[in-house]
Short mmCIF file of C-alpha atoms in Angstrom, two decimals:
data_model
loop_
_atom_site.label_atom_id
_atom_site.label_comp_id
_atom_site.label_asym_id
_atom_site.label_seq_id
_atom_site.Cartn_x
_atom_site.Cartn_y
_atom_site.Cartn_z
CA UNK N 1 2.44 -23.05 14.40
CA UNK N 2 3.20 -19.85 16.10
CA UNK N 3 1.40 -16.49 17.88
CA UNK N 4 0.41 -14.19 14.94
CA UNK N 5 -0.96 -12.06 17.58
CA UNK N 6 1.51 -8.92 17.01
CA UNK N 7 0.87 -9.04 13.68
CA UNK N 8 -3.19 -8.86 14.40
CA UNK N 9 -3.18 -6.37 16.52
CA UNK N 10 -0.38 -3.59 15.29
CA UNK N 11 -1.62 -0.31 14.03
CA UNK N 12 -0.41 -1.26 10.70
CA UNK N 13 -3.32 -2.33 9.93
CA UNK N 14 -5.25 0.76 10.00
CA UNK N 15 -2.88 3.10 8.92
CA UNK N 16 -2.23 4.46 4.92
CA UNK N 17 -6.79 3.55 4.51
CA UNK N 18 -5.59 0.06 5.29
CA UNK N 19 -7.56 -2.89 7.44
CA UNK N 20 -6.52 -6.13 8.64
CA UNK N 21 -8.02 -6.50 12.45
CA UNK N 22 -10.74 -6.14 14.58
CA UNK N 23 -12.30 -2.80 13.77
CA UNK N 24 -13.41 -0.74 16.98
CA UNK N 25 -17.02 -0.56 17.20
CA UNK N 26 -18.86 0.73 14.72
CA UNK N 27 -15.87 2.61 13.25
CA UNK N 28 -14.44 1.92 9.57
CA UNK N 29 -11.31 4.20 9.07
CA UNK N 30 -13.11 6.70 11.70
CA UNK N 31 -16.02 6.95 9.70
CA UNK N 32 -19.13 5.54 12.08
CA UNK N 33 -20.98 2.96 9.76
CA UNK N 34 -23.62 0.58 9.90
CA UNK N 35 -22.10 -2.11 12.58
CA UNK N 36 -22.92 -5.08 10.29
CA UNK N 37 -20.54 -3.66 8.01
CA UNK N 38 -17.99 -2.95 10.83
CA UNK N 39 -17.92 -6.42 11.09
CA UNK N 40 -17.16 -7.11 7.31
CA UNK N 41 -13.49 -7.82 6.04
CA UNK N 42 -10.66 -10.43 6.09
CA UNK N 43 -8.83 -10.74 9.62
CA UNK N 44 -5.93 -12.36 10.88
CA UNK N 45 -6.49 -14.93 13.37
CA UNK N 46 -3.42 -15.20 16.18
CA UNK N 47 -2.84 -18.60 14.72
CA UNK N 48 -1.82 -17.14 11.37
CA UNK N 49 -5.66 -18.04 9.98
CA UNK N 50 -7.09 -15.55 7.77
CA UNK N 51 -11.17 -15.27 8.36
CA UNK N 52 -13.53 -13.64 6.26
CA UNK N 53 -16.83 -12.44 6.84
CA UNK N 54 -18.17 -10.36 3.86
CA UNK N 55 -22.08 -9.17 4.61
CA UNK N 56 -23.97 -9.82 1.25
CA UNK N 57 -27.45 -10.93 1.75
CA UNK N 58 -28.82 -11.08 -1.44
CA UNK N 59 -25.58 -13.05 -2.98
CA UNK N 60 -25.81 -16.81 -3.46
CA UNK N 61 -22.74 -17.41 -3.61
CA UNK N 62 -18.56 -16.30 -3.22
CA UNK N 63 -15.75 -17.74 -3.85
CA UNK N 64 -12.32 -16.73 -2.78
CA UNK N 65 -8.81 -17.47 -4.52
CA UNK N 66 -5.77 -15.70 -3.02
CA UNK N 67 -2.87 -14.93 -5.17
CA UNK N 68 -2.01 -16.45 -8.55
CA UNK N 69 0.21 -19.92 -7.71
CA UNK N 70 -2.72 -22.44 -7.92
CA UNK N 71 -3.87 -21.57 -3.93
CA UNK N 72 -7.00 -23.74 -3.61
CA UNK N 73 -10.28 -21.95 -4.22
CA UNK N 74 -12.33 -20.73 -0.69
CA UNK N 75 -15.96 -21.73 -1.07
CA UNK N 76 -17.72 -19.13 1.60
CA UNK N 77 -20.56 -20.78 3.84
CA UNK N 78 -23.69 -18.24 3.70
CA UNK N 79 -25.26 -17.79 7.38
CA UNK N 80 -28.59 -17.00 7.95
CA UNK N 81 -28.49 -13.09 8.81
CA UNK N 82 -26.54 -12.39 5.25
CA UNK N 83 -23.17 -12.91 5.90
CA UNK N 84 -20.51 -15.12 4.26
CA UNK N 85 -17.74 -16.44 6.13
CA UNK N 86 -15.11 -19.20 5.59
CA UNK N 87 -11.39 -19.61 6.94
CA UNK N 88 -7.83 -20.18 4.92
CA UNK N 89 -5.72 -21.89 7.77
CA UNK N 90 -2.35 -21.17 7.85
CA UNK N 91 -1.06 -24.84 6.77
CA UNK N 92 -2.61 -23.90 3.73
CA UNK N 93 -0.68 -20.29 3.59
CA UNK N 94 2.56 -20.98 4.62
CA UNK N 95 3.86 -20.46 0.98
CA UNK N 96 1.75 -17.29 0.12
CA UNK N 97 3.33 -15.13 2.75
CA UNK N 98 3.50 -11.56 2.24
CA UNK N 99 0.96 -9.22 0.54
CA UNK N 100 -1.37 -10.90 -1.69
CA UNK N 101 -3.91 -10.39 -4.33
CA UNK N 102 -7.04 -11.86 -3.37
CA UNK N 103 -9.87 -12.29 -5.84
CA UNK N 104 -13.81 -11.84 -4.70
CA UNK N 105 -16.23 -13.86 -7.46
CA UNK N 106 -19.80 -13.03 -5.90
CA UNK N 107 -21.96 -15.34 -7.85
CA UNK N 108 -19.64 -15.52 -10.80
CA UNK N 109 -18.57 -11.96 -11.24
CA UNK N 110 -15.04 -10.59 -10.13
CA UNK N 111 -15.65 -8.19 -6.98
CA UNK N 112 -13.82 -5.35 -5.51
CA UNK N 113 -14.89 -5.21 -1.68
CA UNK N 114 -14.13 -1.80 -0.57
CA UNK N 115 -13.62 -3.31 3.00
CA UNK N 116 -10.52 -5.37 2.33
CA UNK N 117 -7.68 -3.27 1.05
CA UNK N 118 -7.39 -2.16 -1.72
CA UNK N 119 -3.66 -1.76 -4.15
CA UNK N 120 -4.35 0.19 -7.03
CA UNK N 121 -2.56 0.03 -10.02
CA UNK N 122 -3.70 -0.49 -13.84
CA UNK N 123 -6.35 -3.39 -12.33
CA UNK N 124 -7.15 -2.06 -8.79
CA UNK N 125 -6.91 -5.52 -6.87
CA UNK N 126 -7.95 -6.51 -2.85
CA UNK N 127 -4.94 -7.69 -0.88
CA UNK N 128 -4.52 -9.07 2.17
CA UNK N 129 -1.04 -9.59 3.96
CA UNK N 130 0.28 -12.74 5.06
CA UNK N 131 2.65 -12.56 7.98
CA UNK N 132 5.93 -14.12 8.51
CA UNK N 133 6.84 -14.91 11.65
CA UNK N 134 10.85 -14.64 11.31
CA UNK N 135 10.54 -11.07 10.10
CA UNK N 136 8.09 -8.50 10.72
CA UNK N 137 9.58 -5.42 9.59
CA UNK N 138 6.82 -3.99 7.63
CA UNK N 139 4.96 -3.21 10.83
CA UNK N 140 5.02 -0.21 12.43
CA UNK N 141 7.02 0.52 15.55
CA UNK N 142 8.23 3.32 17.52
CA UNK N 143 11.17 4.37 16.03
CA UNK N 144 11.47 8.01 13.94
CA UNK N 145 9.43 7.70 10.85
CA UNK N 146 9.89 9.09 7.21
CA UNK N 147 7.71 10.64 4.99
CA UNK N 148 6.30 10.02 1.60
CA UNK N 149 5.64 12.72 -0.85
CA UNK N 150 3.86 13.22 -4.31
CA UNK N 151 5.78 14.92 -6.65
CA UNK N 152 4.82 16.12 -9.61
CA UNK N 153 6.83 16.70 -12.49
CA UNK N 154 7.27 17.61 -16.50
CA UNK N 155 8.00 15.03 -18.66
CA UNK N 156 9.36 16.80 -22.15
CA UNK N 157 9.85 12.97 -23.49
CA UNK N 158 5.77 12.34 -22.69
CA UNK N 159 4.67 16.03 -22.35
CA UNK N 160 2.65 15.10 -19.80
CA UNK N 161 2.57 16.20 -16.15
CA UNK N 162 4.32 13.04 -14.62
CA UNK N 163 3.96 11.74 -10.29
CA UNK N 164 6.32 10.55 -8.72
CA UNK N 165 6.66 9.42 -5.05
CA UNK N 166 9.87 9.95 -2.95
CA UNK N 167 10.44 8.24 0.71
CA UNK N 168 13.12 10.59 2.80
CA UNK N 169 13.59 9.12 5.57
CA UNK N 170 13.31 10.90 9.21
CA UNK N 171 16.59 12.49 9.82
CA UNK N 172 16.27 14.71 6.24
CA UNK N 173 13.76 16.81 8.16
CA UNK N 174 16.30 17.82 10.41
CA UNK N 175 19.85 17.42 9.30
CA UNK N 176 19.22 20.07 6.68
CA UNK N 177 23.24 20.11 5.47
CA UNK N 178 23.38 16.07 4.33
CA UNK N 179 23.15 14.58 1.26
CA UNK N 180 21.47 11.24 0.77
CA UNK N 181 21.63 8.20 -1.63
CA UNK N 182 18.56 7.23 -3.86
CA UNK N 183 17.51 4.49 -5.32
CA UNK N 184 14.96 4.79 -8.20
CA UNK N 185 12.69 1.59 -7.54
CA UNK N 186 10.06 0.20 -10.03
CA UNK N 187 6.74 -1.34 -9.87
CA UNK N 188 5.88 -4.46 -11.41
CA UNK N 189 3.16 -5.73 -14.18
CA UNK N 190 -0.33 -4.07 -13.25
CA UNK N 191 1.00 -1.55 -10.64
CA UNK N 192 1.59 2.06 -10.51
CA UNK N 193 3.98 4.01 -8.68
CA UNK N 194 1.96 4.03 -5.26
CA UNK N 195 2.83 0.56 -4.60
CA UNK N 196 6.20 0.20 -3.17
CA UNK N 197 4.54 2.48 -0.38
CA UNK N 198 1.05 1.50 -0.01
CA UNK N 199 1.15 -2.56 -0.49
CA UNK N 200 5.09 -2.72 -0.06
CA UNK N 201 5.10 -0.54 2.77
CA UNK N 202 8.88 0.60 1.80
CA UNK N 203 8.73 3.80 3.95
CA UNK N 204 7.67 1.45 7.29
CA UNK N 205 10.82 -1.59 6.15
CA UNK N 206 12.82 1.74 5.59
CA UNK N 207 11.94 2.83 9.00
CA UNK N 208 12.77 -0.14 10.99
CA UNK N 209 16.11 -1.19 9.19
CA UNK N 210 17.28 2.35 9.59
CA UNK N 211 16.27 2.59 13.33
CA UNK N 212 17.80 -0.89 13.76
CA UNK N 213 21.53 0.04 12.12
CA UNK N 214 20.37 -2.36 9.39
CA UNK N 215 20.66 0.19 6.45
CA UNK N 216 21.76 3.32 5.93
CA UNK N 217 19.05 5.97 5.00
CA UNK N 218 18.32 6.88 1.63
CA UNK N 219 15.72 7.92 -0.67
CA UNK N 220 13.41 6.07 -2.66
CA UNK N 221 12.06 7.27 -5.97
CA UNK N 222 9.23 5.52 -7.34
CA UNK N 223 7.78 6.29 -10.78
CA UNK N 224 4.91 5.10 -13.29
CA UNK N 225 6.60 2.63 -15.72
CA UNK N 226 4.06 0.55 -17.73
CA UNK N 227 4.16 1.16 -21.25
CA UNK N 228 0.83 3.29 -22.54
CA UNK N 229 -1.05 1.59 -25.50
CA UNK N 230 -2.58 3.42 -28.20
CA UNK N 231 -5.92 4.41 -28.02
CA UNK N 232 -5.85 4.24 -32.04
CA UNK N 233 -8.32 2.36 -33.59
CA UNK N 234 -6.68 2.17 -36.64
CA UNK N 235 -3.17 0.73 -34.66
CA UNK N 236 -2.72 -2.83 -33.72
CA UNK N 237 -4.36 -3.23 -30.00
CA UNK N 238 -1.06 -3.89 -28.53
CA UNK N 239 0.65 -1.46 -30.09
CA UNK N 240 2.58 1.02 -27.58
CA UNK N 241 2.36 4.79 -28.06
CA UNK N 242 5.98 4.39 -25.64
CA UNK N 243 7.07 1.29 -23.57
CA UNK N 244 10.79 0.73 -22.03
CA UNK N 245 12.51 2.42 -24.43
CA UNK N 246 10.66 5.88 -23.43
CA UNK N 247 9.77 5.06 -19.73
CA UNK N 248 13.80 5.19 -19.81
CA UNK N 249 13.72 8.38 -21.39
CA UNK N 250 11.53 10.21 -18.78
CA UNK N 251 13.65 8.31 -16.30
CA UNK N 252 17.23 9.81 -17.48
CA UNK N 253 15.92 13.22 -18.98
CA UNK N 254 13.25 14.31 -16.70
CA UNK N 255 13.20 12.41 -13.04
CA UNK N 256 16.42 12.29 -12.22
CA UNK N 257 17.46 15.76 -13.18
CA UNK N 258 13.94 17.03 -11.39
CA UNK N 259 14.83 14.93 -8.07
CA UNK N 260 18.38 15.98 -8.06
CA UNK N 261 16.84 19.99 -8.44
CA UNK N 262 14.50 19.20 -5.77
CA UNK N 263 16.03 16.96 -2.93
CA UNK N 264 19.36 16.59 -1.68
CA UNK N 265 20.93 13.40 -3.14
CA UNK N 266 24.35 12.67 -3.85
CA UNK N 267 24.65 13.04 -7.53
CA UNK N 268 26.77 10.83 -8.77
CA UNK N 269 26.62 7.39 -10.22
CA UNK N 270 28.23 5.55 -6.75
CA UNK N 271 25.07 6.84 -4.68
CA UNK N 272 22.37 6.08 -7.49
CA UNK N 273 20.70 2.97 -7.64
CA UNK N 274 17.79 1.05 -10.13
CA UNK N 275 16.34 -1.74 -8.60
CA UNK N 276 12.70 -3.30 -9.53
CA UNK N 277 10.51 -6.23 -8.99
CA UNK N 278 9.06 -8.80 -11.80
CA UNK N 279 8.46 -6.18 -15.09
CA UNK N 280 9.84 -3.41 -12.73
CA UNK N 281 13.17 -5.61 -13.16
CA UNK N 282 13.30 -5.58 -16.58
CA UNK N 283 12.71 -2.19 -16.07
CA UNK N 284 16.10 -1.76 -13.94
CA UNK N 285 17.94 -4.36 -16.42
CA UNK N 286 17.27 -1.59 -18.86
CA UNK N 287 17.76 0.85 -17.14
CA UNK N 288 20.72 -0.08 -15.25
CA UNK N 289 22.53 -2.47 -17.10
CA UNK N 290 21.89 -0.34 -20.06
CA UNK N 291 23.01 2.90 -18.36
CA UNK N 292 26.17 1.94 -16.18
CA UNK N 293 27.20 5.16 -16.62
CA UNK N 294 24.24 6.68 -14.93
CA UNK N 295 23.82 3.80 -12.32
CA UNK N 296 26.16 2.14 -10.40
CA UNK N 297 23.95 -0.36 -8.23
CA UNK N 298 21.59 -2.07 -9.74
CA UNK N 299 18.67 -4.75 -8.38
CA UNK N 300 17.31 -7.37 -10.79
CA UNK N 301 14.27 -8.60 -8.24
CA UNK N 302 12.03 -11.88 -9.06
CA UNK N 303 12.76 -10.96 -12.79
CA UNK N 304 14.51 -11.33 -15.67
CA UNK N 305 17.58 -9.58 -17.54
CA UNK N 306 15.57 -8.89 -20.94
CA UNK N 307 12.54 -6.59 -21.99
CA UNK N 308 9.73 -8.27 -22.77
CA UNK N 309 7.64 -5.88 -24.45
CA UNK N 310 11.14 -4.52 -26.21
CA UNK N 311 12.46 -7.91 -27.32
CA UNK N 312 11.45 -10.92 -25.63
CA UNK N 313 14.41 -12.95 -27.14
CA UNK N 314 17.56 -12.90 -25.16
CA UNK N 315 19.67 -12.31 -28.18
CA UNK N 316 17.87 -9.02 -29.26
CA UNK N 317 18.13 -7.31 -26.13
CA UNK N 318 21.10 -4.93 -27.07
CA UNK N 319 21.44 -3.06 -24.13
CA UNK N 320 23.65 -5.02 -22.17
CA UNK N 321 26.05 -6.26 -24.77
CA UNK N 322 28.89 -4.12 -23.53
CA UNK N 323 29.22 -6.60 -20.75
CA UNK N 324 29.36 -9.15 -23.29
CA UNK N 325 33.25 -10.80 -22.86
CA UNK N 326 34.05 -7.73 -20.59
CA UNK N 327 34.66 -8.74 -17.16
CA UNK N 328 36.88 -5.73 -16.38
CA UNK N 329 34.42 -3.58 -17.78
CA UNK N 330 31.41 -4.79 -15.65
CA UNK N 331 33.41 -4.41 -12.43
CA UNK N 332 34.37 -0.70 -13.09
CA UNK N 333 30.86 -0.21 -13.55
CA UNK N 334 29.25 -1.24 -10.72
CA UNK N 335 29.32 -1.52 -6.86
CA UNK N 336 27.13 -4.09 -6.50
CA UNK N 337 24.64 -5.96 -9.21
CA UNK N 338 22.40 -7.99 -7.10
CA UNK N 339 19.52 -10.97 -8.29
CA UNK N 340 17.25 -12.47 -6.33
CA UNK N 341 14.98 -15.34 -7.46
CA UNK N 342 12.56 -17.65 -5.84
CA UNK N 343 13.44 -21.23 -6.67
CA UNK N 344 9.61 -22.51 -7.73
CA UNK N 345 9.47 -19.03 -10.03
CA UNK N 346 13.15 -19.59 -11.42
CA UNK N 347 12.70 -23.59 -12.52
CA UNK N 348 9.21 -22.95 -14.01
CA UNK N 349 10.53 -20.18 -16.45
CA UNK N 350 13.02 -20.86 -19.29
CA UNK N 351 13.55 -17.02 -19.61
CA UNK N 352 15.25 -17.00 -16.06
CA UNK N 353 17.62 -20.08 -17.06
CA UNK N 354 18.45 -18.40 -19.86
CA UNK N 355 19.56 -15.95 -18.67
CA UNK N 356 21.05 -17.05 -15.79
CA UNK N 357 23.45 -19.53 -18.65
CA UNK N 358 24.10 -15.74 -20.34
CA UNK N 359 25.82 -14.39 -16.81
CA UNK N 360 27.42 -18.04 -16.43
CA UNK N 361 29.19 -18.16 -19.70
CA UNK N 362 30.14 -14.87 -19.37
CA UNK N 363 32.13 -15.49 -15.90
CA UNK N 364 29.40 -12.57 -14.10
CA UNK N 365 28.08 -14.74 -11.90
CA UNK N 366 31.49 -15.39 -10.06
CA UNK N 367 32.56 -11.31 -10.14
CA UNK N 368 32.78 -10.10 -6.91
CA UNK N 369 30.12 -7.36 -7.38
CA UNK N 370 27.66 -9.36 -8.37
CA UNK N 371 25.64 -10.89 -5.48
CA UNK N 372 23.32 -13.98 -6.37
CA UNK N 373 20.45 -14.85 -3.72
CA UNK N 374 17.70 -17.59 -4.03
CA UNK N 375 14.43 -18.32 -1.82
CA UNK N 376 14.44 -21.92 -1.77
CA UNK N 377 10.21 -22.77 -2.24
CA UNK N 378 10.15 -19.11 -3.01
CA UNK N 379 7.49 -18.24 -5.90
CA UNK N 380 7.32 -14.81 -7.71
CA UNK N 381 8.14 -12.49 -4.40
CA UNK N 382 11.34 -11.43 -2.89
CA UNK N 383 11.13 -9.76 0.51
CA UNK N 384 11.77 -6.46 0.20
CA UNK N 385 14.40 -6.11 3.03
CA UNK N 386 16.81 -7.11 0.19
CA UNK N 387 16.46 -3.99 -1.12
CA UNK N 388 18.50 -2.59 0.88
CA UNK N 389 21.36 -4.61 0.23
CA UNK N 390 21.90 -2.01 -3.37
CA UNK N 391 22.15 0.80 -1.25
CA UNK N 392 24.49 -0.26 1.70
#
């Protein structure tokens, strides 16, 4: 089945608060704790098992479920001194690779163990990551490293103090004349704008394809984009005080004119870039396919083209009907429109086929900037190295 080994042991795993090994003794994130609890988490097994030992003596029971495509439930064994421990093998995990959600029910009740990592987001969630062994990018290796920042800037569509965080990668520190790319990239459903970085690990993929000749560096901008509900009593309970319409707003008027004040990025439409994964796509079909102007590369990750809490039918999303009968107009547009789907997510949604019929009858799917890619078996995910496909 393979030697996971590399992917046990790399420092990874305890870097950015996060855990996935064999702890040194007694030390949690270099805190000294009670060694019982040093020996608490989920850890990868160097046969691609995933083990976990969670240290709850007064529990009667936990029950494990990772991700959200129908994984079998985990049904931990309690031993004697406290613990709970059980084992997903890897047979049974071969088509959850990558980071995912895990959900903790300790005697019923949804759980967030604090020793398991942790993705925050609107529903703070425990993850684990899931290794594949034909790519292992994400780790981290000796090559020149990046840095993340938080930025923090004024949103006159919100008027609110707005975060942002921004990946340069390792050569802006000291080529202080050059200009970079960026690509603005979007969370999806339940996230926030720390997870590109801290689940995705963007800035350690960025590294490594960089290092390797693989892509050419640029920055990443990632933003908050969920849509705020109204806190109004009197208002419908899923009733928006802004959504797409006015996350695009802050995006045009306030992000992109702060970043290009800030950092050096080439300001023009050729080096600018949406991409976004799941609701962060419809995000970017908004965004980008409604802004070709403003964007010329655009990413439409594990997605679809329309806006689903601006108007879930295909027919009254407005924003791209300029493209509509216009094949000469979509390739001035654009360098490169690229889609990615899994093939599991794509035939169990009709959303995706329709659209996918809306860019066949309109001749985009043959265009020449338009790049199709499919995951055959793959489920809501796309690996993120394919991000980098927008920018090269």
């Amino acid at each position: 089945m393979g030697d996971f080994a590399k992917f046990a042991e790399n420092g990874y795993y305890h870097c950015v608060s996060d855990h996935f090994g064999e702890f040194p003794p007694q030390i949690v994130r270099g805190t000294r704790v009670d060694p019982e609890l040093g020996r608490t988490g989920a850890f990868l097994q160097s046969n691609g098992d995933v083990f976990f030992n969670l240290f709850y003596p007064d529990a009667n029971e936990i029950k494990i479920r990772i991700g959200y495509q129908n994984t079998a439930e985990l049904v931990l064994e309690k031993t004697e001194d406290g613990y709970f421990c059980g084992t997903y093998h890897y047979p049974e995990l071969i088509d959850q690779r990558g980071k995912r959600t895990i959900k903790i029910y300790i005697d019923g009740i949804l759980h967030i163990e604090p020793r398991i990592p942790v993705i925050g987001g609107d529903i703070p969630e425990n993850y684990i990551d899931l290794p594949d062994l034909e790519w292992d990018d994400y780790l981290i290796k000796d090559v020149p490293h990046g840095s993340v920042s938080y930025d923090i800037y004024w949103s006159k569509t919100a008027h609110e103090w707005r975060r942002c965080l921004v990946y340069t990668p390792y050569e802006y520190r000291h080529e202080p004349d050059k200009k970079y790319p960026v690509m603005y990239l979007h969370h999806g459903g339940n996230g926030n704008e720390t997870q590109w970085f801290f689940g995705g690990k963007a800035n350690f993929i960025l590294d490594n394809l960089i290092a390797e000749g693989k892509a050419e560096p640029f920055i990443i901008v990632c933003n908050y984009n969920s849509p705020h509900f109204s806190m109004d009593a009197s208002k419908h309970r899923d009733e928006y005080e802004y959504g797409m319409e006015e996350f695009c707003r802050i995006l045009l008027e306030d992000c992109i004119p702060y970043i290009e004040k800030e950092y050096r990025v080439i300001a023009d439409k050729w080096h600018r870039a949406t991409a976004g994964l799941s609701y962060g796509c419809m995000v970017t079909s908004y965004t980008g396919l409604g802004h070709p102007e403003v964007f010329g590369n655009v990413g439409l990750i594990s997605g679809g083209l329309r806006c689903k809490d601006y108007a879930p039918k295909l027919e009254d999303n407005h924003h791209f009907d300029w493209m509509k009968g216009n094949n000469r107009a979509f390739l001035d547009a654009y360098r490169l429109v690229y889609r990615s789907s899994g093939t599991v997510e794509f035939y169990d949604s009709n959303d995706h086929k329709e659209d996918e019929a809306f860019l066949e009858a309109e001749g985009i799917l043959k265009l020449p900037n338009f790049h199709r890619e499919w995951f055959e078996g793959g489920r809501h995910q796309t690996r993120i190295d394919q991000i980098t496909a927008i920018e090269n």
